[in-house]
């Protein structure tokens, strides 16, 4: 135990001494989270809406009030039918809502089922497709409000993420990416560094069992990642307003499992190379690309071609992100992520097994 | 306690079809400074790795500090010290932290480590540098420190793999003084080197050529045997026979 602690202390000192790397490791998740959460967002913000309403009846005015009060839309004023095209072209509005001339009467007829005439037309500047698609659905639901229920049209509700906030989508993705990158890259590089400088040889000549050297290496990185986990969850909850809807204990437990898996992956990488630069390349290229492409972080897995979908099954991040979405955003109980947890656990065991075996072989 | 600390018979290491070490046999007596010479690629590093338990012999037998190299590798590790050709201390740790780490690895108690740290630094006249990062020390100092750290747990035999590479003659001289002191204290020193003047300092040397030991004896005897004026000449005579290139 004493020798194990000496090693943990040594590894901790390595990390603390390398303050620049530590800073990157601690700040990277914060910066990524804020970037994806605020700057790069696919959600619809400040959609400017102009309104055409020949008769400004009470219900029309109420509908316009609702739009004006909504934080995602800005009311740009009433315009006439003839101005629509000009307004959109000049970029003074992103969307125009056109109310039917006798809105109130038509609504009545609709709700009694006597007519199926359109009561509302939404015209969007679709040069920004995201804004047009997401905005139109949302705008419609706001304007029609309660009317929607009584009408013979589909009553669309977006569950879990009604405003289509992209943070809901990105936070689990970032968690999946950050942990695997930091854990796998840091451990593999730090093991390979010792091979490169020759200190590993000295350690192997010593009576310390190799497995202890390895585990001692993982301890500080594991701690560091736990710190990251805490930062990410706090930022997600209090800055990005992502709900921690489900069981937080389950979420943390699942994340810890994923951390161990990532560390094992790093150990595995370190057994297949002897150069720091190679280790860095492997973990950056071999991990970044598949994790971003095949984990469902950006592209929905359901949209992938069959072959790529099959590949995505071996990317651990895919299962982690799926489980985090269920736990965090949908607020489902732990039972619902048992399948993902089992897959991740199996992957962890397999990776540790293979990595230790390869590591021991290396000694020969 | 026997007088032989290390003994190998027909030790062989093959990598596929290539025989890196070919049936070597020799003994090292306790307290000796044994020089293990050979050109690059002659197989001396491979042989040394087998003796330290870093590599498993293909065939042959041997004992180090009384333990069987085939079966008791883990026991051997407790009784030997090792300093690699490449630098073996951590640059980003201080002198004190490095010593503490190695002391911890060999199971020394805190108090013992503290005592030996002071002792070690006094020996090098180094006490003021105790909290200096090793990375900022000159190479010669680092090597002397590495040697003493390798012998911190008082091993019966210490293996030095080209310990003086890249330092000036004066520092090499100082380094050898440390080796002499340790040997006088009863530690056997097993050293590989490129420098033939260093070979002259050894009690006995062996010279490997193409995986086999071609010459073995005290430097004076070898010079007589090969009718050479210096070890350098002996070495060159033998190295000429080598068929292997690196």
PDB file of C-alpha atoms in Angstrom, chain A residues 2-3 6-7 9-10 13-14 17 194-209 363-364, chain B residues 49 52 54-56 74 77-78 80 82 84 86-90 92-94 97 100-102 104-106 133:
ATOM      1  CA  UNK A   2       2.851   2.347   0.875  1.00  0.00           C
ATOM      2  CA  UNK A   3       4.459   1.898  -2.506  1.00  0.00           C
ATOM      3  CA  UNK A   6       4.143   6.794  -3.323  1.00  0.00           C
ATOM      4  CA  UNK A   7       3.150   6.277  -6.916  1.00  0.00           C
ATOM      5  CA  UNK A   9       1.734  11.018  -5.058  1.00  0.00           C
ATOM      6  CA  UNK A  10       4.263  10.976  -7.857  1.00  0.00           C
ATOM      7  CA  UNK A  13       2.915  15.827  -8.655  1.00  0.00           C
ATOM      8  CA  UNK A  14       3.475  15.248 -12.375  1.00  0.00           C
ATOM      9  CA  UNK A  17       3.778  20.554 -11.975  1.00  0.00           C
ATOM     10  CA  UNK A 194       7.701   7.054 -19.212  1.00  0.00           C
ATOM     11  CA  UNK A 195       8.548   4.510 -21.852  1.00  0.00           C
ATOM     12  CA  UNK A 196      10.112   7.218 -23.946  1.00  0.00           C
ATOM     13  CA  UNK A 197      12.225   8.727 -21.184  1.00  0.00           C
ATOM     14  CA  UNK A 198      13.258   5.316 -19.907  1.00  0.00           C
ATOM     15  CA  UNK A 199      11.855   5.683 -16.422  1.00  0.00           C
ATOM     16  CA  UNK A 200       9.369   2.896 -17.131  1.00  0.00           C
ATOM     17  CA  UNK A 201      12.265   0.493 -17.424  1.00  0.00           C
ATOM     18  CA  UNK A 202      13.545   1.493 -14.016  1.00  0.00           C
ATOM     19  CA  UNK A 203      10.097   0.982 -12.550  1.00  0.00           C
ATOM     20  CA  UNK A 204       9.831  -2.431 -14.145  1.00  0.00           C
ATOM     21  CA  UNK A 205      13.165  -3.483 -12.643  1.00  0.00           C
ATOM     22  CA  UNK A 206      11.843  -2.493  -9.244  1.00  0.00           C
ATOM     23  CA  UNK A 207       9.773  -4.917  -7.188  1.00  0.00           C
ATOM     24  CA  UNK A 208       6.580  -2.948  -7.828  1.00  0.00           C
ATOM     25  CA  UNK A 209       4.004  -4.939  -9.728  1.00  0.00           C
ATOM     26  CA  UNK A 363       7.466  -6.931 -20.494  1.00  0.00           C
ATOM     27  CA  UNK A 364       8.790 -10.067 -22.112  1.00  0.00           C
TER      28      UNK A 364
ATOM     29  CA  UNK B  49      17.857  -7.139 -19.289  1.00  0.00           C
ATOM     30  CA  UNK B  52      17.468  -7.788 -14.227  1.00  0.00           C
ATOM     31  CA  UNK B  54      13.120  -7.383 -17.682  1.00  0.00           C
ATOM     32  CA  UNK B  55      13.319 -10.134 -20.239  1.00  0.00           C
ATOM     33  CA  UNK B  56      12.894 -13.876 -20.095  1.00  0.00           C
ATOM     34  CA  UNK B  74      10.333 -11.094  -8.467  1.00  0.00           C
ATOM     35  CA  UNK B  77      14.111  -7.432  -8.109  1.00  0.00           C
ATOM     36  CA  UNK B  78      14.235  -6.745  -4.375  1.00  0.00           C
ATOM     37  CA  UNK B  80      19.235  -5.432  -7.229  1.00  0.00           C
ATOM     38  CA  UNK B  82      19.349  -0.566 -11.821  1.00  0.00           C
ATOM     39  CA  UNK B  84      19.421   2.778 -17.251  1.00  0.00           C
ATOM     40  CA  UNK B  86      18.599   6.740 -20.508  1.00  0.00           C
ATOM     41  CA  UNK B  87      18.066   9.014 -17.611  1.00  0.00           C
ATOM     42  CA  UNK B  88      16.116   7.381 -14.828  1.00  0.00           C
ATOM     43  CA  UNK B  89      14.967  10.187 -12.534  1.00  0.00           C
ATOM     44  CA  UNK B  90      11.922  12.395 -13.045  1.00  0.00           C
ATOM     45  CA  UNK B  92       9.579  17.417 -12.973  1.00  0.00           C
ATOM     46  CA  UNK B  93      10.099  16.177  -9.442  1.00  0.00           C
ATOM     47  CA  UNK B  94      12.535  17.664  -6.945  1.00  0.00           C
ATOM     48  CA  UNK B  97      10.653  13.791  -4.206  1.00  0.00           C
ATOM     49  CA  UNK B 100      11.213   9.570  -1.654  1.00  0.00           C
ATOM     50  CA  UNK B 101       9.561   7.851  -4.607  1.00  0.00           C
ATOM     51  CA  UNK B 102      12.308   5.276  -5.044  1.00  0.00           C
ATOM     52  CA  UNK B 104       8.793   4.096  -1.282  1.00  0.00           C
ATOM     53  CA  UNK B 105       9.031   1.680  -4.188  1.00  0.00           C
ATOM     54  CA  UNK B 106      11.567  -0.425  -2.305  1.00  0.00           C
ATOM     55  CA  UNK B 133      13.732  20.210  -9.686  1.00  0.00           C
TER      56      UNK B 133
END
